[in-house]
Coordinates of C-alpha atoms in Angstrom, one line a residue:
X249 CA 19.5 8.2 -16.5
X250 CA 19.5 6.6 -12.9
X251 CA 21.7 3.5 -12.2
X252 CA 18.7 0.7 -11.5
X253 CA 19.5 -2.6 -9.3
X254 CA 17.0 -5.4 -8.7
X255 CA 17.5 -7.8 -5.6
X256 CA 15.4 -10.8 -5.2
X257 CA 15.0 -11.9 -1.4
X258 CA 12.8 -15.7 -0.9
X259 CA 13.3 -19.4 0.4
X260 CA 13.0 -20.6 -3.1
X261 CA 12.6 -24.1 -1.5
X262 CA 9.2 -25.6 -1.5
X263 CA 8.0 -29.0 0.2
X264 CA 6.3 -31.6 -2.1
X265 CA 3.3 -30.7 -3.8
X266 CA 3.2 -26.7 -2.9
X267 CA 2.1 -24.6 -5.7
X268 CA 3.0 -21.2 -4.5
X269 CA 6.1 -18.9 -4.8
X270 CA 6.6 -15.7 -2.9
X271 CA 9.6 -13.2 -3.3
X272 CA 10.4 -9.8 -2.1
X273 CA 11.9 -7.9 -4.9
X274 CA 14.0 -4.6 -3.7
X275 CA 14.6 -2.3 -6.8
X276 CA 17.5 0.7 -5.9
X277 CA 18.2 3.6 -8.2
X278 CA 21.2 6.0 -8.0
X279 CA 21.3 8.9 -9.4
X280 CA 24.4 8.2 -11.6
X281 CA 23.7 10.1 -14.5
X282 CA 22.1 13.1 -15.9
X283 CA 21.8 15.5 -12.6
X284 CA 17.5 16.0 -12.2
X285 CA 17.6 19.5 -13.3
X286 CA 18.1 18.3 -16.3
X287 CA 14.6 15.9 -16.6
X288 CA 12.2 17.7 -18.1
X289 CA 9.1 17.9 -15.5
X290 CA 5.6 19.7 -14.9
X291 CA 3.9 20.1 -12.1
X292 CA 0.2 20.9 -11.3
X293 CA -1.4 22.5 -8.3
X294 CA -4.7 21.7 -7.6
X295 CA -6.5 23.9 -4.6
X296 CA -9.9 23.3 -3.3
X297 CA -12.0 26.6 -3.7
X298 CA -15.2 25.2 -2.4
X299 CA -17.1 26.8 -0.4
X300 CA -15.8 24.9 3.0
X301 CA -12.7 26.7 2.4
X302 CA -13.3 29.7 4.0
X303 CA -14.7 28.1 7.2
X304 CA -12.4 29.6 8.9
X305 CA -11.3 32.3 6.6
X306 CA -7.5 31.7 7.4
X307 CA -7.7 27.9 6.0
X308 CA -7.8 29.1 2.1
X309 CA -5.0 32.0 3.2
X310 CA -3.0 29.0 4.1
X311 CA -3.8 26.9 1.0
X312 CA -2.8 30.2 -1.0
X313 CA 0.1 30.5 1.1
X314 CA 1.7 26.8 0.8
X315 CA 0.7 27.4 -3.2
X316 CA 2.5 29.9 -3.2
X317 CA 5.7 27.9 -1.4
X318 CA 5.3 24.9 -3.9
X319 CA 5.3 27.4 -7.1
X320 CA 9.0 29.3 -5.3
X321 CA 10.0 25.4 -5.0
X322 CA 9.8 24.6 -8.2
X323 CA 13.5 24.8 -10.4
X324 CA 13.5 27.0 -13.2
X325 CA 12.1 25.7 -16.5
X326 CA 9.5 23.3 -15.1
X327 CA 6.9 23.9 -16.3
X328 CA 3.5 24.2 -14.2
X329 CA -0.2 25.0 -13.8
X330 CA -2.7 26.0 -10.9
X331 CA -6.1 24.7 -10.9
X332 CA -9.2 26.1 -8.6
X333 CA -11.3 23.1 -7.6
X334 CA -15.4 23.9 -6.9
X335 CA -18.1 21.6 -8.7
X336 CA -16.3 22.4 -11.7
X337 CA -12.5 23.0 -12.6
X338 CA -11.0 26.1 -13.8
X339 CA -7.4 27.0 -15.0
X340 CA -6.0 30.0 -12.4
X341 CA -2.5 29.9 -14.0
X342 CA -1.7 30.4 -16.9
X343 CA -5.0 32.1 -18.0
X344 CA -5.3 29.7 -21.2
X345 CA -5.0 26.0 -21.7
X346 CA -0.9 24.9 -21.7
X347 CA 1.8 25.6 -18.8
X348 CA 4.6 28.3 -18.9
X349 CA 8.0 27.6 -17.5
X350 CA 9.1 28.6 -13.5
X351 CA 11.2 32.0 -13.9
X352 CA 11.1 35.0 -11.5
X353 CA 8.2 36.6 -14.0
X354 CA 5.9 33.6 -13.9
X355 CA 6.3 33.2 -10.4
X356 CA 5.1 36.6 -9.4
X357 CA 2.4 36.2 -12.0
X358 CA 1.4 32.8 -10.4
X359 CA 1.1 33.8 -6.9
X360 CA -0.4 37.1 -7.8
X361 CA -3.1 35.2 -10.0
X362 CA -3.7 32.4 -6.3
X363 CA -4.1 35.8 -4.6
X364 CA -7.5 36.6 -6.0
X365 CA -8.8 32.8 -5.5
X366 CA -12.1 33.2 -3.4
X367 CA -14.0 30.3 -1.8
X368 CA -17.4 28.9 -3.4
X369 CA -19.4 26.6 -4.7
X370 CA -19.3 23.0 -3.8
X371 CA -16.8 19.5 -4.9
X372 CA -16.4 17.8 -7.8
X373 CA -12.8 16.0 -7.7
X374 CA -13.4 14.2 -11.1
X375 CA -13.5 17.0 -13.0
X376 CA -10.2 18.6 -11.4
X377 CA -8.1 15.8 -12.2
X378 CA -9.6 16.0 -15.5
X379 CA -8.3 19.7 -16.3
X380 CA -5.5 18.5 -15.0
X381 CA -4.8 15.7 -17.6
X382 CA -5.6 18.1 -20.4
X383 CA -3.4 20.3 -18.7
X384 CA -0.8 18.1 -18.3
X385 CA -1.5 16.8 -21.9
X386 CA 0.4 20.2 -23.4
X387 CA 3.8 18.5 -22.5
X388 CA 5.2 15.9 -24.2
X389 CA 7.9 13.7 -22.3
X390 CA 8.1 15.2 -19.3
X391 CA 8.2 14.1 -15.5
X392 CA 4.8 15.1 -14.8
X393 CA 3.1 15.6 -10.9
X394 CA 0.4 17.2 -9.5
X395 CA -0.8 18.2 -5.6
X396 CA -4.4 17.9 -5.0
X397 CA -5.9 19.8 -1.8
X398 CA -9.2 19.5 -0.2
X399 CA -10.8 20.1 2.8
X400 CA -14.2 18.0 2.6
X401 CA -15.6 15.2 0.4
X402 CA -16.1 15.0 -3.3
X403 CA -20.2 15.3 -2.6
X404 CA -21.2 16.8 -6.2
X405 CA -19.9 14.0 -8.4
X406 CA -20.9 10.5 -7.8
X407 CA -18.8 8.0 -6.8
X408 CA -19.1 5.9 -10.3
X409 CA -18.4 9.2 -12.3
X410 CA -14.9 9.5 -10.0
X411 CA -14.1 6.1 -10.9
X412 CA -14.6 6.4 -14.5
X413 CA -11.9 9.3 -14.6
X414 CA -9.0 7.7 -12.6
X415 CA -9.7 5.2 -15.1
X416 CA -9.2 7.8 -17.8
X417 CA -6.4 9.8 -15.9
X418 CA -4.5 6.9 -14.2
X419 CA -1.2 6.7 -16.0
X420 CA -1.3 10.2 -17.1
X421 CA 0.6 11.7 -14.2
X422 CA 1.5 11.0 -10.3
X423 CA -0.6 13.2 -8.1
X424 CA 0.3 13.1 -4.1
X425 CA -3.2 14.1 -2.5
X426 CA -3.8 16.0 1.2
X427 CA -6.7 16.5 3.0
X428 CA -6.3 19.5 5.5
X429 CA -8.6 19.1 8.5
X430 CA -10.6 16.3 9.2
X431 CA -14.0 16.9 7.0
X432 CA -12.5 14.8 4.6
X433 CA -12.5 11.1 3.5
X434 CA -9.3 9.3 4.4
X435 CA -10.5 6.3 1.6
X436 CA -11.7 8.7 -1.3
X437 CA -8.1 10.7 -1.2
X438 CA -6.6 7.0 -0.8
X439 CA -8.4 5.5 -3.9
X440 CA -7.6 8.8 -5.5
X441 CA -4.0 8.5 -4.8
X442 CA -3.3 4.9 -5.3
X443 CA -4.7 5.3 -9.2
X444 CA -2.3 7.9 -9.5
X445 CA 0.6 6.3 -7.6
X446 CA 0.4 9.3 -5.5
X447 CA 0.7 9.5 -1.4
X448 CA -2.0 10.9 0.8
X449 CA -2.1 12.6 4.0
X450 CA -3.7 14.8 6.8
X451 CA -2.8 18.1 7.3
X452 CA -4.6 18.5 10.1
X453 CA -3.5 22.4 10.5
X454 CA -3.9 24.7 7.7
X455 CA -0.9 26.5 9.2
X456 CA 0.9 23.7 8.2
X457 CA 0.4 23.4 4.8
X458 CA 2.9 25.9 3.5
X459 CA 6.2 23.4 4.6
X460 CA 3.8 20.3 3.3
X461 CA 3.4 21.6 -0.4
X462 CA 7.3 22.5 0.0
X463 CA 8.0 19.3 1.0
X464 CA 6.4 17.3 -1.7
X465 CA 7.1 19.8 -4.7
X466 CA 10.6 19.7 -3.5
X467 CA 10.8 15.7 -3.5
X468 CA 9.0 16.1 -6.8
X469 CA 12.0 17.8 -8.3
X470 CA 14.3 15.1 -7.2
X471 CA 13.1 12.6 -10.0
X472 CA 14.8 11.7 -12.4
X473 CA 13.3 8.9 -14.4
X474 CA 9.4 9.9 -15.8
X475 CA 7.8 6.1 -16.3
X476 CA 9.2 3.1 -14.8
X477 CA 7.5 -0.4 -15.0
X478 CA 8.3 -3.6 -13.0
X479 CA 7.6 -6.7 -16.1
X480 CA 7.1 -10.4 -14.7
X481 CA 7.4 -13.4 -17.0
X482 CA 6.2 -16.4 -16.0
X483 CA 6.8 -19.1 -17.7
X484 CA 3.9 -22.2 -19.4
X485 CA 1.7 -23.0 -16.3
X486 CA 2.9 -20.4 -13.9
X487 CA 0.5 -17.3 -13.6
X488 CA 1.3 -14.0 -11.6
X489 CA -1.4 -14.0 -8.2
X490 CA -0.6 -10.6 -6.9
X491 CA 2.3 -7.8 -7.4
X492 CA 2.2 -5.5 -4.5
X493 CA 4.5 -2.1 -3.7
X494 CA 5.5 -3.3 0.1
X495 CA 7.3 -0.1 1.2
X496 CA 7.6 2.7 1.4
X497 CA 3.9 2.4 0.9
X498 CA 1.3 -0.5 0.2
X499 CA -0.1 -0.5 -2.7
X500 CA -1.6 -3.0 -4.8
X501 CA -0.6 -2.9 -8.6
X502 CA -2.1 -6.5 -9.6
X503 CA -5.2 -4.9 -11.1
X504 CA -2.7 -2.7 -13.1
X505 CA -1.0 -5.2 -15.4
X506 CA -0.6 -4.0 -19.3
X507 CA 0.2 -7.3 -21.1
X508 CA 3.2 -6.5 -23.0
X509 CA 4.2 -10.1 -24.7
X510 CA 3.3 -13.6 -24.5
X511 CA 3.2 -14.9 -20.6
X512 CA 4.3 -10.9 -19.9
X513 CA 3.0 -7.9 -17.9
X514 CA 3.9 -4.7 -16.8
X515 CA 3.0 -3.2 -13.5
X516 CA 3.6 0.9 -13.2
X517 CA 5.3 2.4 -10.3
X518 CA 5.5 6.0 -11.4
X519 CA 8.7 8.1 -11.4
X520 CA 11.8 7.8 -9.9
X521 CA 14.7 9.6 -8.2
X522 CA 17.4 8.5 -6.2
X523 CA 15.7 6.0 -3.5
X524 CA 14.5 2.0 -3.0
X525 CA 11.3 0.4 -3.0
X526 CA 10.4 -3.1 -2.8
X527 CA 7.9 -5.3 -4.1
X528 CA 5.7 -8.1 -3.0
X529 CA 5.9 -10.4 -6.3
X530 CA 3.3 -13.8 -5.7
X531 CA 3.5 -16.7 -8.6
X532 CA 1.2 -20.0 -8.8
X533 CA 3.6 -22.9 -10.4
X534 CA 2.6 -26.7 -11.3
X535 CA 3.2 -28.6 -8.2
X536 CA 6.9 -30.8 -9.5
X537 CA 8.4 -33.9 -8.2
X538 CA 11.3 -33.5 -5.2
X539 CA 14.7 -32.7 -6.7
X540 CA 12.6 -30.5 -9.8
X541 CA 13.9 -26.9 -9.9
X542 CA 12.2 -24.1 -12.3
X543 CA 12.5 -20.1 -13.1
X544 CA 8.9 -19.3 -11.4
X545 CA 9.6 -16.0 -12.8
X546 CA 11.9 -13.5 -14.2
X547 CA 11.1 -9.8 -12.9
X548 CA 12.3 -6.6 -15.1
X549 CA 12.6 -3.3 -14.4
X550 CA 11.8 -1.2 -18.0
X551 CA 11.8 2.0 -19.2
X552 CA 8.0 2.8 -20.3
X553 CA 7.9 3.2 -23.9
X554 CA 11.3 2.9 -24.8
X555 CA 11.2 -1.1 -23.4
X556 CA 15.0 -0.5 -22.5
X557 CA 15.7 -3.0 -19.2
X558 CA 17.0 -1.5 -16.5
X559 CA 17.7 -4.7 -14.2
X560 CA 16.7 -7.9 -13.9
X561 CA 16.4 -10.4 -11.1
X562 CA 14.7 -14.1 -11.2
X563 CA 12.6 -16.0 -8.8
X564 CA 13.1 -19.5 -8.5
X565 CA 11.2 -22.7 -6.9
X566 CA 13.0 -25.8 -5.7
X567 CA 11.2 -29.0 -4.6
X568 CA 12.6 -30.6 -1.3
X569 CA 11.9 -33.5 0.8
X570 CA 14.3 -31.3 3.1
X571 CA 11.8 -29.5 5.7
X572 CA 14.7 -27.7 7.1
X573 CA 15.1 -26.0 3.9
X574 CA 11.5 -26.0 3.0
X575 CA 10.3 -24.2 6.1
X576 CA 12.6 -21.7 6.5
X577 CA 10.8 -18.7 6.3
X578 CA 12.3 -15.8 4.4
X579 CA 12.3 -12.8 6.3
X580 CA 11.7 -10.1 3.7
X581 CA 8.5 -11.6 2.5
X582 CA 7.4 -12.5 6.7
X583 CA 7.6 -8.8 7.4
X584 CA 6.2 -7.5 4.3
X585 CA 3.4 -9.8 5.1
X586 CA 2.9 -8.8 8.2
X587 CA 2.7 -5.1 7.2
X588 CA -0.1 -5.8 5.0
X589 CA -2.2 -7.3 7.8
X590 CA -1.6 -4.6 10.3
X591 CA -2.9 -2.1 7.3
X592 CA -5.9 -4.3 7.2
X593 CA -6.4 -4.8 11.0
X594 CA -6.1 -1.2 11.4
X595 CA -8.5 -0.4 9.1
X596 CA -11.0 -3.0 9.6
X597 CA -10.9 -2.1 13.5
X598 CA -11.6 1.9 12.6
X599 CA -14.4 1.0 10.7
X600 CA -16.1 -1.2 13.3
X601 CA -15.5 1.1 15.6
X602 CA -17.3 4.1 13.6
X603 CA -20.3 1.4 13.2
X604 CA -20.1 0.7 16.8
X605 CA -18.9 -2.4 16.7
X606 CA -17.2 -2.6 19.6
X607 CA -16.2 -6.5 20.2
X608 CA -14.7 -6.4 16.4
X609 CA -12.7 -2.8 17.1
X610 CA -11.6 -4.1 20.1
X611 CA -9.9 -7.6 18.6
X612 CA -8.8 -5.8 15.2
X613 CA -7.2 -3.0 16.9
X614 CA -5.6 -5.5 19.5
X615 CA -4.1 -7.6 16.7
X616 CA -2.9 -4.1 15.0
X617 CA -1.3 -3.2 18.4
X618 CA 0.6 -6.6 19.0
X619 CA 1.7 -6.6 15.0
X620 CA 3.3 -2.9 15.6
X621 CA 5.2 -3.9 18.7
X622 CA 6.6 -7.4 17.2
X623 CA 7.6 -5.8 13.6
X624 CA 9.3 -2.8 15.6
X625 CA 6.7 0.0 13.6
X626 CA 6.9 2.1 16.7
X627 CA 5.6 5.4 15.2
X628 CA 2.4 3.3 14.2
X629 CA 2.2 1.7 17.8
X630 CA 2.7 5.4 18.9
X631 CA -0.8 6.3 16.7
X632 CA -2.9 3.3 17.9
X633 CA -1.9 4.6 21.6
X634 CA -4.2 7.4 21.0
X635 CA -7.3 5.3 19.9
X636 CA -6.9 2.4 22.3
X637 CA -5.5 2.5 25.8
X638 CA -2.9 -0.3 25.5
X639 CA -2.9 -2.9 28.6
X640 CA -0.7 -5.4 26.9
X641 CA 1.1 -4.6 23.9
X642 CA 2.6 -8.1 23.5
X643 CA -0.9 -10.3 23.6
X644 CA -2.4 -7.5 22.1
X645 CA -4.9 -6.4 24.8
X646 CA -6.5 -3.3 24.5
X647 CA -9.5 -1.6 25.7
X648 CA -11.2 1.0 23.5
X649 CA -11.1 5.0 24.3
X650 CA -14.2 6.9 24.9
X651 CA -13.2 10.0 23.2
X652 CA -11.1 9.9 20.6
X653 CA -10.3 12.8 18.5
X654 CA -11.0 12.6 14.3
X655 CA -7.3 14.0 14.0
X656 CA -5.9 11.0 16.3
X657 CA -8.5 8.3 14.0
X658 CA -7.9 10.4 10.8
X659 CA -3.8 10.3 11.2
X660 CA -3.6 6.4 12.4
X661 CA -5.7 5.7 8.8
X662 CA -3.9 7.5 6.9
X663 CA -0.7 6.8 7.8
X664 CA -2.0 2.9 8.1
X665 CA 0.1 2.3 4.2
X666 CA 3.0 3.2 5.4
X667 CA 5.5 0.3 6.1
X668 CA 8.7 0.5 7.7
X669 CA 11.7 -1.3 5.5
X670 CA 13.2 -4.9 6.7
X671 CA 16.6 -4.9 7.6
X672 CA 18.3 -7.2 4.2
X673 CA 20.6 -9.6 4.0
X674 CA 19.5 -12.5 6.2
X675 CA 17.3 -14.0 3.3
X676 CA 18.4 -15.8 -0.1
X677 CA 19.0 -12.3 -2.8
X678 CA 19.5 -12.9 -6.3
X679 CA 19.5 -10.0 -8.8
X680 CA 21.1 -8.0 -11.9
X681 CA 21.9 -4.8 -13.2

C-alpha cells in the first residue's frame, strides 16, 4: 500500500460577514509499500473498427500496431481484453466473455487475434464501454483500466443513450480516451473521459499511436492503489459548494459525491501510483462574529470499500477585523483559479469562433492569451500562438488567424484541462498522515 499525505494550502482568515472558504488540498503518495507488480490490475483495449478506419488504409495498421505495443507493455499476470468498436461491440480477445492473464502465449494469441480486425460498420461508443464493464466485471479487486480509440464521432447512438451508460459504467473502471485525427469530437471523448476519470487526447498521426498506447498502458502499470476517495465533513451549517481535481487535470467531481455518513461525502479520483494531485475544496459557513474561529471542514483521503483513512488535513475559517490578514490572497487557490478560467476562456473563444463569432473569439481568446503568459503556462501560450496571432501578450491583444488548422484548434482544446502545478510553500499548509 502507498504512503498517502494531505496538505492543506488557504488564508483561513475571513473579513466580517464572509460566508465562503476556499482551500487547495495537495494529496502525495509514495510508493512505500507493496512494489506495483504486485497490485492485481486489468486492462482493456478498445479499437475503433468503424468504417472511417480504413480511410487511409494505414490508420487501422497503426491502431493494430500501437495494440499490439500496449498488449507487450503490459507485466505478466495482468490480466486483459480487446474490444472491436463498430455500431455494436464485440470481444476480439479472449474469444469468450472473461480476460486471460499477459504471458508470452496470450500475447502472441492477442496480437494475432488484432491482426484479422477489418474496418466496417459505423459508431456506437455506449455500447463499447458497455462490453467493457462486463468485461471488466470478471475480475474481482483488481486495478482496472481501459484505452478507448476512435477516429470519428459516436453518430449511431444518441447522445441521451451515451449518457445513460457513463452513468451505468462510471465507477466501474478508469478509461484514458484518444481520438486519432481530427474527425473527432474533442467534448464527446472529454465527457467520456471525465465520467471515467480518464485523460483524453489527439493523436493527430496514426503513426504515432504505437508510443501513445505504450505510454499510457505503461503509466497504467505504475498504480498501485485501485479506488481512492477524497471524504469532506462539514460540520452543522457548513455545506460543500464545489470539489474540483486542479492539476494535473481539471475536473469537476462535485456532481460525484456518494454520501457516506451524516454531513459526509466522498468524491472518486480513481487509482493511484506514485505521484501528487491537488484539489480545489469550496465550503459555505454561517457568517461568525470577529475573533470566531471554526473547522469549515475536515478532508479525508479513504480507501474505497475498506473506509481505511489514509490522511487527513482540515480547513479552517477565522473571522478578522485585520484586513491585512483577511485579504491576503493564498496563492495555491489564486492560481488554481486562474487555471480554471483560462480552460473556460479557451473554450468559450474556440466555440465562438467555429460559430463565427468573431468579436467574442477575439476577447475570449485575448483573455486566454494574457492568463497563459501571467500564470507562466508557456506550452499553452505556445498553442494559442497557432490560433491567434499574438500582438500583446501582456494586455491580451490578439487578432484572429484566417486559416487555422483543425490539428492546431483540435490540440489547444484538448489540451485546455491541463494545468501546470503552483510552486508550494508560500501559502498557510496544514495536513496529516
Amino acid at each position: 500500500m502507498s504512503d498517502f499525505e494531505v496538505e492543506v494550502y488557504q488564508n483561513e482568515y475571513l473579513p466580517q460577514g464572509a460566508a465562503e472558504v476556499n482551500a487547495v488540498v495537495t494529496v502525495t503518495s509514495r510508493g512505500g509499500g507493496a512494489p506495483a507488480g504486485d497490485t492485481p490490475a486489468a486492462e482493456v483495449l478498445i479499437v475503433d473498427c468503424s468504417g472511417s478506419m480504413d480511410h487511409p488504409r494505414t490508420k487501422l495498421a497503426a491502431a493494430k500496431r500501437a495494440t499490439g505495443a500496449a498488449i507487450d507493455t503490459l507485466r505478466d499476470g495482468v490480466a486483459f481484453a480487446v474490444i472491436a468498436g463498430t455500431d455494436n461491440a464485440e470481444l476480439v480477445y479472449p474469444p469468450r466473455l472473461g480476460m486471460v492473464p499477459a504471458d508470452a502465449a496470450s500475447r502472441a494469441e492477442a496480437k494475432q487475434a488484432v491482426q484479422r480486425l477489418r474496418a466496417d460498420r459505423g459508431t456506437a461508443m455506449g455500447e463499447w464501454l458497455l462490453l467493457a464493464k462486463d468485461v471488466f466485471a470478471t475480475q474481482a479487486g483488481a486495478l482496472r483500466h481501459a484505452i478507448l480509440l476512435t477516429d470519428g464521432k459516436n453518430v449511431h447512438e444518441r447522445a441521451h443513450k451515451l449518457d445513460r451508460i457513463l452513468g451505468e459504467v462510471a465507477g466501474q473502471f478508469v478509461c484514458d480516451c484518444r481520438g486519432v485525427g481530427t474527425d473527432w469530437e474533442v467534448r464527446e471523448l472529454r465527457k467520456i473521459a471525465d465520467a471515467l476519470l480518464g485523460s483524453v487526447g489527439i493523436v493527430a498521426e496514426a503513426e504515432d499511436l504505437e508510443a501513445d498506447f505504450r505510454e499510457m498502458t505503461a503509466a497504467a502499470m505504475g498504480k498501485e492503489v485501485a479506488d481512492v476517495a477524497l471524504r469532506v465533513w462539514t460540520p452543522q451549517g457548513a455545506t460543500v459548494k464545489f470539489v474540483k481535481q486542479v492539476e494535473p487535470s481539471l475536473l469537476d467531481l462535485t456532481a460525484r459525491r456518494e454520501e457516506s455518513a451524516p454531513r459526509s461525502g466522498d468524491y472518486p479520483t480513481g487509482a493511484w501510483g506514485s505521484e501528487s494531485r491537488d484539489y480545489h475544496v469550496c465550503v459555505r459557513v454561517p457568517p461568525a462574529a470577529v475573533g470566531e474561529k471554526m473547522l469549515a471542514a475536515r478532508v479525508s483521503l479513504v480507501a474505497t470499500g475498506t473506509g481505511e483513512v489514509l490522511g487527513k488535513g482540515q480547513v479552517l475559517a477565522v473571522w478578522t477585523d485585520d484586513t491585512a490578514l483577511s485579504t491576503k490572497i493564498s496563492p495555491e487557490v489564486a492560481h488554481y483559479t486562474g487555471q480554471a478560467e483560462l480552460a473556460a476562456v479557451i473554450e468559450e473563444g474556440l466555440e465562438a469562433q467555429r460559430k463565427g463569432q468573431i468579436e467574442t473569439a477575439t476577447a475570449k481568446l485575448g483573455r486566454a492569451v494574457a492568463l497563459a503568459n501571467s500564470s507562466g503556462h508557456e506550452d499553452t501560450a505556445k498553442l494559442l500562438a497557432k490560433v491567434v496571432d499574438v500582438v500583446d501578450p501582456v494586455r491580451g491583444t490578439v487578432r484572429l488567424r484566417r486559416q487555422v488548422s483543425a490539428v492546431d484548434a483540435m490540440t489547444l482544446e484538448s489540451r485546455s484541462q491541463v494545468t501546470k502545478r503552483v510552486g508550494k510553500g508560500s501559502g498557510e499548509a496544514g495536513g496529516e498522515h
